[in-house]
Amino acid sequence: MIRIPRGTQDILPEDSSKWRYIENQLDKLMKLYNYKEIRTPIFESTDLFARGVGDSTDVVQKEMYTFKDKGDRSITLRPEGTAAVVRSYIENKMQGIPNQPVKLYYNGPMFRYERKQKGRYRQFTQFGVEAIGAENPSMDAEVLAMVMHIYESFGLKHLKLVINSIGDADSRKEYNEALIRHFEPVIDTFCDDCKSRLHTNPMRILDCKIDRDKEAVKNAPRITDYLNDDSKAYFNEVKTHLDDLGISYVEDPNLVRGLDYYTHTAFELMMDNPNYDGAITTLCGGGRYNGLLELLDGPNQTGIGFALSIERLLLALEEEGIELDVEDTFDLFIVTMGEEAERYSVKLLNQLRKSGIKADKDYLQRKVKGQMKQADRLNAQYTVVIGDQELENEVIDVKDMSTGETETINLNNLVNYFQEKIINKKENINE
């Protein structure tokens, strides 16, 4: 028996409606913030991620799905979204668009070869935001406010925003030198990954899952002690905006994130409830990236963004006991009796569906009782029973399944009746 690949999942019909609800909600929120959707290829040149994400990261060294295509080119299934969006920004010369900064969002599958655990898959769905073309603390605050808005819009309350500043390029360089001096005497006691990163990206040692509890990590120099005046002023202004917005946050000087391109503001959104499983502690993360575009041969532009896992969002909602307001009702089920009614129902169904009515019928030649049970399983709002007598008299009883009340109407007016009953009602509700 062929089984699903390890680290992936089937999203079955009973769950896909939740995914669609979340995606629609995210689309609506993006319109409020004036962000436009971008769709990039699922696979890209391997060099894009090696350069953009960083050779020393776990993502590039251990987790990417990389292969050679028939043209002997090295191709990688995208492990994250930012590098691809930035590549598209550069390639399509978006810096020339009149409306600046360019505000983009994406939603799609990503691929990382990771150990499967709760809330973490090898194919996962990532929603992300990138705002490119403005280095302004108010933009950072807007993105952080958006993160909070997204999760709060789904009813989540136990949230903790953790922020830090990695500083500008000069601050980061000085800090890296301090970390090298600090870790060099004890680096032999660290894992092989940390050893290899000491002179390439020592900040990643602070983020190591194996060695993060070592005293040398706990006592390591803090980036906040190496921020220059400009970096401090930038970070203070971001925090001032957050205070003005009434957004609570916690500063963590050890928060460096896992990718090489971050500068200035870095952040994570955490679950802040002792009852939660540690596997879903971190819901979302991101930060500002100054220099990433130039690293990918683009213009001297700066950006900020974040990414969240739809799987983890769903898991958090489940843990919190939050039910999404997913529409699970069905408009109409047609019950038929006899061959003529069966034949007529095919034509009627086609008319109803073209008029925007969600309708269905029996296809298994069930008896009337079995067909009514099927209507209940579909949570149909209305049912009609069509037999020889109804066809001969051209009248039909429409039953409201919630109240049990019936109404007799002309069979030829059935489509118009349901347009008034269902479509117009929905439009009035939406208004």
Tab-separated table of C-alpha atoms in Angstrom:
chain	number	residue	atom	x	y	z
A	1	MET	CA	0.000	0.000	0.000
A	2	ILE	CA	1.387	3.381	-1.022
A	3	ARG	CA	1.271	5.799	1.913
A	4	ILE	CA	1.668	9.523	2.305
A	5	PRO	CA	5.309	10.724	2.596
A	6	ARG	CA	6.581	11.191	6.120
A	7	GLY	CA	6.170	14.757	7.366
A	8	THR	CA	3.223	15.595	5.115
A	9	GLN	CA	-0.526	15.519	5.641
A	10	ASP	CA	-3.788	15.203	3.747
A	11	ILE	CA	-6.169	18.067	4.408
A	12	LEU	CA	-9.516	16.298	4.248
A	13	PRO	CA	-12.834	17.944	3.346
A	14	GLU	CA	-13.912	18.315	6.976
A	15	ASP	CA	-10.772	20.402	7.614
A	16	SER	CA	-10.269	22.194	4.297
A	17	SER	CA	-13.178	24.533	5.086
A	18	LYS	CA	-11.203	25.778	8.091
A	19	TRP	CA	-8.186	26.428	5.888
A	20	ARG	CA	-10.326	28.338	3.410
A	21	TYR	CA	-11.861	30.382	6.225
A	22	ILE	CA	-8.427	31.349	7.542
A	23	GLU	CA	-7.130	32.199	4.086
A	24	ASN	CA	-10.163	34.369	3.344
A	25	GLN	CA	-9.789	36.136	6.681
A	26	LEU	CA	-6.124	36.829	5.970
A	27	ASP	CA	-6.994	38.202	2.524
A	28	LYS	CA	-9.500	40.605	4.097
A	29	LEU	CA	-6.981	41.797	6.682
A	30	MET	CA	-4.359	42.425	4.005
A	31	LYS	CA	-6.750	44.748	2.204
A	32	LEU	CA	-7.057	46.821	5.370
A	33	TYR	CA	-3.275	47.334	5.379
A	34	ASN	CA	-2.996	47.862	1.591
A	35	TYR	CA	-0.929	44.731	0.925
A	36	LYS	CA	-1.158	42.975	-2.462
A	37	GLU	CA	-0.807	39.246	-3.085
A	38	ILE	CA	2.260	37.858	-4.872
A	39	ARG	CA	2.719	34.279	-6.055
A	40	THR	CA	6.209	32.933	-6.697
A	41	PRO	CA	7.319	29.503	-7.999
A	42	ILE	CA	7.389	26.572	-5.625
A	43	PHE	CA	10.958	25.811	-6.755
A	44	GLU	CA	13.796	28.254	-7.349
A	45	SER	CA	17.506	28.232	-8.081
A	46	THR	CA	19.379	26.751	-5.121
A	47	ASP	CA	21.726	29.734	-5.174
A	48	LEU	CA	18.848	32.037	-4.228
A	49	PHE	CA	18.459	30.397	-0.829
A	50	ALA	CA	22.165	29.740	-0.304
A	51	ARG	CA	22.855	33.446	-0.712
A	52	GLY	CA	19.620	34.893	0.600
A	53	VAL	CA	18.998	32.677	3.613
A	54	GLY	CA	22.672	32.045	4.413
A	55	ASP	CA	25.115	29.179	3.950
A	56	SER	CA	25.580	28.769	7.705
A	57	THR	CA	21.907	28.314	8.554
A	58	ASP	CA	20.270	24.993	9.364
A	59	VAL	CA	17.801	25.687	6.564
A	60	VAL	CA	20.509	25.658	3.886
A	61	GLN	CA	22.867	23.136	5.462
A	62	LYS	CA	20.367	20.488	6.547
A	63	GLU	CA	16.757	21.117	5.622
A	64	MET	CA	16.419	22.007	1.944
A	65	TYR	CA	14.951	19.691	-0.691
A	66	THR	CA	17.490	20.149	-3.493
A	67	PHE	CA	17.807	18.270	-6.782
A	68	LYS	CA	19.235	18.557	-10.289
A	69	ASP	CA	16.765	19.111	-13.113
A	70	LYS	CA	17.158	17.721	-16.638
A	71	GLY	CA	19.264	20.717	-17.572
A	72	ASP	CA	21.718	19.850	-14.760
A	73	ARG	CA	20.656	22.968	-12.829
A	74	SER	CA	20.488	22.855	-9.033
A	75	ILE	CA	16.888	23.469	-7.993
A	76	THR	CA	15.413	23.744	-4.490
A	77	LEU	CA	11.831	23.513	-3.269
A	78	ARG	CA	11.357	26.817	-1.469
A	79	PRO	CA	12.022	26.498	2.284
A	80	GLU	CA	10.771	30.015	3.046
A	81	GLY	CA	9.127	32.927	1.262
A	82	THR	CA	11.200	36.071	1.767
A	83	ALA	CA	14.094	35.257	-0.561
A	84	ALA	CA	11.699	34.386	-3.405
A	85	VAL	CA	9.665	37.574	-2.938
A	86	VAL	CA	12.826	39.684	-2.883
A	87	ARG	CA	14.073	37.907	-6.016
A	88	SER	CA	10.785	38.765	-7.733
A	89	TYR	CA	10.980	42.371	-6.501
A	90	ILE	CA	14.449	42.715	-8.048
A	91	GLU	CA	13.721	40.832	-11.258
A	92	ASN	CA	10.519	42.761	-11.955
A	93	LYS	CA	12.071	46.135	-11.025
A	94	MET	CA	9.399	46.864	-8.429
A	95	GLN	CA	11.486	49.721	-7.059
A	96	GLY	CA	10.163	51.660	-10.066
A	97	ILE	CA	6.503	51.217	-9.082
A	98	PRO	CA	5.010	54.634	-8.219
A	99	ASN	CA	3.319	53.364	-5.055
A	100	GLN	CA	6.098	52.906	-2.514
A	101	PRO	CA	6.845	51.095	-0.313
A	102	VAL	CA	5.842	47.906	-2.090
A	103	LYS	CA	3.615	45.918	0.280
A	104	LEU	CA	3.262	42.243	-0.587
A	105	TYR	CA	1.885	39.067	0.959
A	106	TYR	CA	2.020	35.420	-0.028
A	107	ASN	CA	0.452	32.143	1.009
A	108	GLY	CA	1.616	28.721	-0.103
A	109	PRO	CA	3.500	25.493	0.554
A	110	MET	CA	7.102	25.481	1.811
A	111	PHE	CA	9.422	22.493	2.229
A	112	ARG	CA	11.983	21.672	4.901
A	113	TYR	CA	13.433	18.288	5.786
A	114	GLU	CA	12.847	18.440	9.534
A	115	ARG	CA	12.067	15.921	12.217
A	116	LYS	CA	8.299	15.567	12.277
A	117	GLN	CA	6.671	16.746	15.471
A	118	LYS	CA	3.454	18.331	16.606
A	119	GLY	CA	2.720	21.425	14.567
A	120	ARG	CA	5.749	20.928	12.290
A	121	TYR	CA	5.709	19.274	8.864
A	122	ARG	CA	8.139	18.794	5.996
A	123	GLN	CA	5.589	20.351	3.701
A	124	PHE	CA	3.860	23.190	5.475
A	125	THR	CA	1.804	26.194	4.477
A	126	GLN	CA	3.292	29.587	5.178
A	127	PHE	CA	1.579	32.950	5.076
A	128	GLY	CA	3.977	35.872	4.950
A	129	VAL	CA	4.222	39.614	4.510
A	130	GLU	CA	7.013	41.740	3.030
A	131	ALA	CA	7.129	45.549	2.950
A	132	ILE	CA	10.047	46.717	0.805
A	133	GLY	CA	11.293	50.226	0.200
A	134	ALA	CA	10.975	52.109	3.498
A	135	GLU	CA	13.328	52.134	6.469
A	136	ASN	CA	11.040	53.743	8.993
A	137	PRO	CA	10.279	52.708	12.592
A	138	SER	CA	6.578	53.316	11.961
A	139	MET	CA	6.689	50.629	9.261
A	140	ASP	CA	8.166	48.182	11.774
A	141	ALA	CA	5.399	49.084	14.220
A	142	GLU	CA	2.766	48.606	11.505
A	143	VAL	CA	4.015	45.104	10.769
A	144	LEU	CA	4.063	44.215	14.475
A	145	ALA	CA	0.546	45.602	14.883
A	146	MET	CA	-0.543	43.522	11.901
A	147	VAL	CA	0.844	40.364	13.512
A	148	MET	CA	-1.167	41.013	16.656
A	149	HIS	CA	-4.261	41.927	14.618
A	150	ILE	CA	-4.119	38.650	12.697
A	151	TYR	CA	-4.007	36.381	15.721
A	152	GLU	CA	-6.464	38.419	17.764
A	153	SER	CA	-8.930	38.390	14.847
A	154	PHE	CA	-9.205	34.622	15.284
A	155	GLY	CA	-9.951	34.994	18.982
A	156	LEU	CA	-6.536	34.095	20.420
A	157	LYS	CA	-5.737	35.939	23.647
A	158	HIS	CA	-2.720	34.249	25.276
A	159	LEU	CA	-0.103	35.973	23.154
A	160	LYS	CA	3.329	37.372	23.953
A	161	LEU	CA	5.231	39.586	21.519
A	162	VAL	CA	9.010	39.256	21.954
A	163	ILE	CA	11.236	41.850	20.287
A	164	ASN	CA	14.904	42.691	19.948
A	165	SER	CA	17.212	44.843	17.867
A	166	ILE	CA	20.081	43.225	16.013
A	167	GLY	CA	21.316	46.675	15.066
A	168	ASP	CA	22.699	47.919	11.785
A	169	ALA	CA	25.632	46.398	9.899
A	170	ASP	CA	28.247	48.199	12.007
A	171	SER	CA	26.651	47.168	15.291
A	172	ARG	CA	26.284	43.601	14.130
A	173	LYS	CA	29.936	43.427	13.049
A	174	GLU	CA	31.157	44.648	16.439
A	175	TYR	CA	28.813	42.257	18.231
A	176	ASN	CA	29.979	39.279	16.155
A	177	GLU	CA	33.577	40.046	17.070
A	178	ALA	CA	32.613	40.137	20.754
A	179	LEU	CA	30.852	36.776	20.445
A	180	ILE	CA	33.881	35.198	18.778
A	181	ARG	CA	36.112	36.386	21.622
A	182	HIS	CA	33.583	35.067	24.166
A	183	PHE	CA	33.043	31.601	22.660
A	184	GLU	CA	36.545	30.799	21.369
A	185	PRO	CA	37.896	29.523	24.723
A	186	VAL	CA	35.011	27.044	25.163
A	187	ILE	CA	33.956	26.283	21.597
A	188	ASP	CA	35.396	22.740	21.823
A	189	THR	CA	32.559	21.855	24.220
A	190	PHE	CA	29.901	22.896	21.703
A	191	CYS	CA	28.252	20.927	18.907
A	192	ASP	CA	29.807	20.690	15.447
A	193	ASP	CA	27.335	23.193	14.025
A	194	CYS	CA	28.310	25.818	16.567
A	195	LYS	CA	31.988	25.156	15.904
A	196	SER	CA	31.516	25.764	12.199
A	197	ARG	CA	29.527	28.943	12.832
A	198	LEU	CA	31.947	30.575	15.234
A	199	HIS	CA	33.702	32.559	12.502
A	200	THR	CA	30.892	32.647	9.937
A	201	ASN	CA	27.812	33.559	11.948
A	202	PRO	CA	28.433	33.448	15.713
A	203	MET	CA	25.007	34.896	16.476
A	204	ARG	CA	23.521	31.585	15.414
A	205	ILE	CA	25.232	29.932	18.403
A	206	LEU	CA	22.760	31.777	20.633
A	207	ASP	CA	19.933	30.102	18.737
A	208	CYS	CA	21.342	26.556	18.896
A	209	LYS	CA	18.813	24.026	20.156
A	210	ILE	CA	21.568	21.734	21.453
A	211	ASP	CA	23.781	24.188	23.329
A	212	ARG	CA	21.381	26.944	24.302
A	213	ASP	CA	21.381	25.880	27.987
A	214	LYS	CA	25.158	26.093	28.369
A	215	GLU	CA	26.477	28.724	30.758
A	216	ALA	CA	28.551	30.276	27.990
A	217	VAL	CA	25.361	30.955	26.060
A	218	LYS	CA	23.518	32.296	29.081
A	219	ASN	CA	26.448	34.600	29.910
A	220	ALA	CA	27.174	35.646	26.341
A	221	PRO	CA	27.457	39.332	25.450
A	222	ARG	CA	24.149	40.963	24.592
A	223	ILE	CA	23.521	42.713	21.303
A	224	THR	CA	21.888	45.617	23.139
A	225	ASP	CA	25.292	46.476	24.639
A	226	TYR	CA	26.790	46.854	21.163
A	227	LEU	CA	24.138	48.930	19.447
A	228	ASN	CA	25.432	52.217	18.123
A	229	ASP	CA	23.499	55.437	18.645
A	230	ASP	CA	21.593	55.180	15.372
A	231	SER	CA	20.497	51.603	16.103
A	232	LYS	CA	19.423	52.499	19.630
A	233	ALA	CA	17.430	55.491	18.374
A	234	TYR	CA	15.708	53.355	15.728
A	235	PHE	CA	14.756	50.648	18.221
A	236	ASN	CA	13.540	53.184	20.780
A	237	GLU	CA	11.279	54.769	18.176
A	238	VAL	CA	9.804	51.367	17.284
A	239	LYS	CA	9.052	50.770	20.958
A	240	THR	CA	7.520	54.237	21.292
A	241	HIS	CA	5.115	53.446	18.461
A	242	LEU	CA	4.198	50.130	20.103
A	243	ASP	CA	3.544	51.946	23.384
A	244	ASP	CA	1.335	54.454	21.554
A	245	LEU	CA	-0.590	51.569	19.992
A	246	GLY	CA	-1.066	49.892	23.356
A	247	ILE	CA	0.768	46.765	22.199
A	248	SER	CA	2.520	44.919	25.016
A	249	TYR	CA	5.933	43.411	24.324
A	250	VAL	CA	8.886	41.751	26.019
A	251	GLU	CA	12.492	42.552	25.105
A	252	ASP	CA	14.787	39.554	24.686
A	253	PRO	CA	18.443	40.434	23.862
A	254	ASN	CA	19.115	36.806	22.841
A	255	LEU	CA	16.481	36.805	20.118
A	256	VAL	CA	18.453	36.660	16.870
A	257	ARG	CA	16.170	34.578	14.594
A	258	GLY	CA	17.448	31.768	12.381
A	259	LEU	CA	18.252	33.558	9.123
A	260	ASP	CA	21.270	35.664	8.215
A	261	TYR	CA	19.579	38.644	6.617
A	262	TYR	CA	17.947	40.258	9.666
A	263	THR	CA	19.025	43.688	10.918
A	264	HIS	CA	17.455	46.131	13.369
A	265	THR	CA	14.045	44.864	14.553
A	266	ALA	CA	13.595	41.113	15.089
A	267	PHE	CA	10.535	39.574	16.709
A	268	GLU	CA	8.580	36.444	17.532
A	269	LEU	CA	5.012	35.926	18.655
A	270	MET	CA	4.692	33.313	21.381
A	271	MET	CA	1.875	31.445	23.071
A	272	ASP	CA	1.746	32.733	26.647
A	273	ASN	CA	-0.122	29.993	28.454
A	274	PRO	CA	1.496	27.380	30.739
A	275	ASN	CA	-0.998	24.768	29.534
A	276	TYR	CA	0.272	24.868	25.963
A	277	ASP	CA	2.460	22.222	24.393
A	278	GLY	CA	6.016	23.473	23.880
A	279	ALA	CA	5.913	22.416	20.231
A	280	ILE	CA	3.679	25.359	19.388
A	281	THR	CA	5.227	27.953	21.667
A	282	THR	CA	6.385	30.072	18.718
A	283	LEU	CA	3.596	31.018	16.324
A	284	CYS	CA	5.205	33.599	14.110
A	285	GLY	CA	8.522	35.332	13.522
A	286	GLY	CA	10.156	37.966	11.385
A	287	GLY	CA	12.144	41.147	11.274
A	288	ARG	CA	13.810	43.839	9.220
A	289	TYR	CA	16.330	42.957	6.540
A	290	ASN	CA	18.673	45.707	5.393
A	291	GLY	CA	21.153	44.509	2.800
A	292	LEU	CA	19.289	41.423	1.577
A	293	LEU	CA	18.389	43.028	-1.741
A	294	GLU	CA	21.995	44.037	-2.418
A	295	LEU	CA	23.115	40.547	-1.424
A	296	LEU	CA	20.898	39.261	-4.250
A	297	ASP	CA	22.279	41.826	-6.720
A	298	GLY	CA	19.354	44.190	-6.236
A	299	PRO	CA	19.025	47.897	-5.427
A	300	ASN	CA	19.944	49.495	-2.123
A	301	GLN	CA	16.524	48.977	-0.578
A	302	THR	CA	15.382	47.737	2.794
A	303	GLY	CA	12.457	45.624	3.884
A	304	ILE	CA	10.636	44.080	6.808
A	305	GLY	CA	8.389	41.062	7.027
A	306	PHE	CA	7.185	38.015	8.895
A	307	ALA	CA	5.875	34.530	8.253
A	308	LEU	CA	3.432	32.293	10.068
A	309	SER	CA	2.472	28.659	9.746
A	310	ILE	CA	-1.188	27.971	9.015
A	311	GLU	CA	-0.758	24.547	10.648
A	312	ARG	CA	0.424	26.120	13.895
A	313	LEU	CA	-2.360	28.681	13.823
A	314	LEU	CA	-4.923	25.884	13.532
A	315	LEU	CA	-3.215	23.984	16.321
A	316	ALA	CA	-3.282	27.041	18.581
A	317	LEU	CA	-6.994	27.516	17.897
A	318	GLU	CA	-7.590	23.870	18.765
A	319	GLU	CA	-5.609	24.177	22.005
A	320	GLU	CA	-7.541	27.314	22.891
A	321	GLY	CA	-10.871	25.644	22.137
A	322	ILE	CA	-11.794	28.268	19.542
A	323	GLU	CA	-14.305	27.236	16.897
A	324	LEU	CA	-14.055	29.068	13.589
A	325	ASP	CA	-17.255	30.505	12.164
A	326	VAL	CA	-17.141	28.166	9.198
A	327	GLU	CA	-20.309	27.963	7.130
A	328	ASP	CA	-21.364	24.312	7.063
A	329	THR	CA	-24.957	24.616	5.860
A	330	PHE	CA	-26.281	23.444	2.523
A	331	ASP	CA	-29.122	25.217	0.742
A	332	LEU	CA	-31.308	22.524	-0.773
A	333	PHE	CA	-31.561	18.759	-1.134
A	334	ILE	CA	-33.897	17.262	-3.723
A	335	VAL	CA	-35.626	14.022	-2.826
A	336	THR	CA	-36.938	12.090	-5.821
A	337	MET	CA	-39.462	9.291	-6.294
A	338	GLY	CA	-39.615	7.525	-9.637
A	339	GLU	CA	-37.753	7.672	-12.934
A	340	GLU	CA	-39.477	10.800	-14.259
A	341	ALA	CA	-38.665	12.718	-11.059
A	342	GLU	CA	-35.077	11.495	-11.219
A	343	ARG	CA	-34.767	12.736	-14.794
A	344	TYR	CA	-36.377	16.080	-13.973
A	345	SER	CA	-34.128	16.607	-10.946
A	346	VAL	CA	-30.998	16.607	-13.140
A	347	LYS	CA	-32.295	19.560	-15.128
A	348	LEU	CA	-33.569	21.330	-11.997
A	349	LEU	CA	-30.254	20.926	-10.194
A	350	ASN	CA	-28.424	22.510	-13.113
A	351	GLN	CA	-30.759	25.526	-13.040
A	352	LEU	CA	-30.450	25.926	-9.279
A	353	ARG	CA	-26.672	25.762	-9.279
A	354	LYS	CA	-26.365	28.275	-12.112
A	355	SER	CA	-28.522	30.588	-10.009
A	356	GLY	CA	-26.101	30.342	-7.089
A	357	ILE	CA	-28.027	27.808	-5.024
A	358	LYS	CA	-26.038	25.069	-3.293
A	359	ALA	CA	-28.086	22.016	-4.222
A	360	ASP	CA	-27.705	18.263	-4.460
A	361	LYS	CA	-29.703	15.077	-4.907
A	362	ASP	CA	-29.521	11.342	-4.299
A	363	TYR	CA	-27.380	9.269	-6.655
A	364	LEU	CA	-27.613	5.879	-4.907
A	365	GLN	CA	-31.318	5.142	-5.497
A	366	ARG	CA	-32.104	5.337	-1.781
A	367	LYS	CA	-35.659	5.228	-0.525
A	368	VAL	CA	-37.263	8.484	0.619
A	369	LYS	CA	-36.258	7.905	4.244
A	370	GLY	CA	-32.627	7.351	3.255
A	371	GLN	CA	-32.647	10.470	1.102
A	372	MET	CA	-33.973	12.560	3.992
A	373	LYS	CA	-31.189	11.217	6.192
A	374	GLN	CA	-28.705	12.326	3.544
A	375	ALA	CA	-30.256	15.803	3.630
A	376	ASP	CA	-29.710	15.866	7.403
A	377	ARG	CA	-26.093	14.774	7.022
A	378	LEU	CA	-25.526	17.641	4.575
A	379	ASN	CA	-27.164	20.039	7.035
A	380	ALA	CA	-29.508	21.149	4.248
A	381	GLN	CA	-31.660	24.164	5.075
A	382	TYR	CA	-34.489	23.046	2.794
A	383	THR	CA	-35.721	19.871	1.116
A	384	VAL	CA	-38.201	19.241	-1.654
A	385	VAL	CA	-39.758	15.896	-2.591
A	386	ILE	CA	-40.490	15.410	-6.285
A	387	GLY	CA	-42.633	12.520	-7.516
A	388	ASP	CA	-45.122	11.814	-10.288
A	389	GLN	CA	-47.889	13.779	-8.582
A	390	GLU	CA	-45.729	16.877	-8.126
A	391	LEU	CA	-44.694	16.765	-11.774
A	392	GLU	CA	-48.284	16.339	-12.926
A	393	ASN	CA	-49.688	19.137	-10.729
A	394	GLU	CA	-46.592	21.374	-11.124
A	395	VAL	CA	-46.628	22.187	-7.408
A	396	ILE	CA	-44.156	21.195	-4.740
A	397	ASP	CA	-43.783	21.410	-0.965
A	398	VAL	CA	-40.639	23.143	0.289
A	399	LYS	CA	-39.716	22.028	3.786
A	400	ASP	CA	-37.671	24.231	6.133
A	401	MET	CA	-35.516	21.668	7.918
A	402	SER	CA	-34.888	23.887	10.944
A	403	THR	CA	-38.554	24.493	11.747
A	404	GLY	CA	-40.309	21.619	9.978
A	405	GLU	CA	-42.676	24.077	8.273
A	406	THR	CA	-43.635	23.563	4.646
A	407	GLU	CA	-44.689	25.939	1.906
A	408	THR	CA	-46.370	24.955	-1.350
A	409	ILE	CA	-45.140	26.731	-4.497
A	410	ASN	CA	-45.341	26.322	-8.241
A	411	LEU	CA	-42.664	23.922	-9.471
A	412	ASN	CA	-41.721	26.269	-12.305
A	413	ASN	CA	-41.061	29.058	-9.794
A	414	LEU	CA	-38.745	26.973	-7.624
A	415	VAL	CA	-35.534	28.615	-8.861
A	416	ASN	CA	-36.873	32.149	-8.378
A	417	TYR	CA	-38.252	31.178	-4.982
A	418	PHE	CA	-34.867	30.049	-3.711
A	419	GLN	CA	-33.135	33.052	-5.211
A	420	GLU	CA	-35.372	35.228	-3.074
A	421	LYS	CA	-35.183	32.932	-0.074
A	422	ILE	CA	-31.451	32.279	-0.002
A	423	ILE	CA	-29.399	34.487	-2.326
A	424	ASN	CA	-31.081	37.783	-1.441
A	425	LYS	CA	-31.026	36.886	2.248
A	426	LYS	CA	-27.266	36.304	2.079
A	427	GLU	CA	-26.719	39.573	0.263
A	428	ASN	CA	-28.699	41.470	2.894
A	429	ILE	CA	-26.642	39.855	5.654
A	430	ASN	CA	-23.383	40.813	3.919
A	431	GLU	CA	-24.558	44.385	3.553
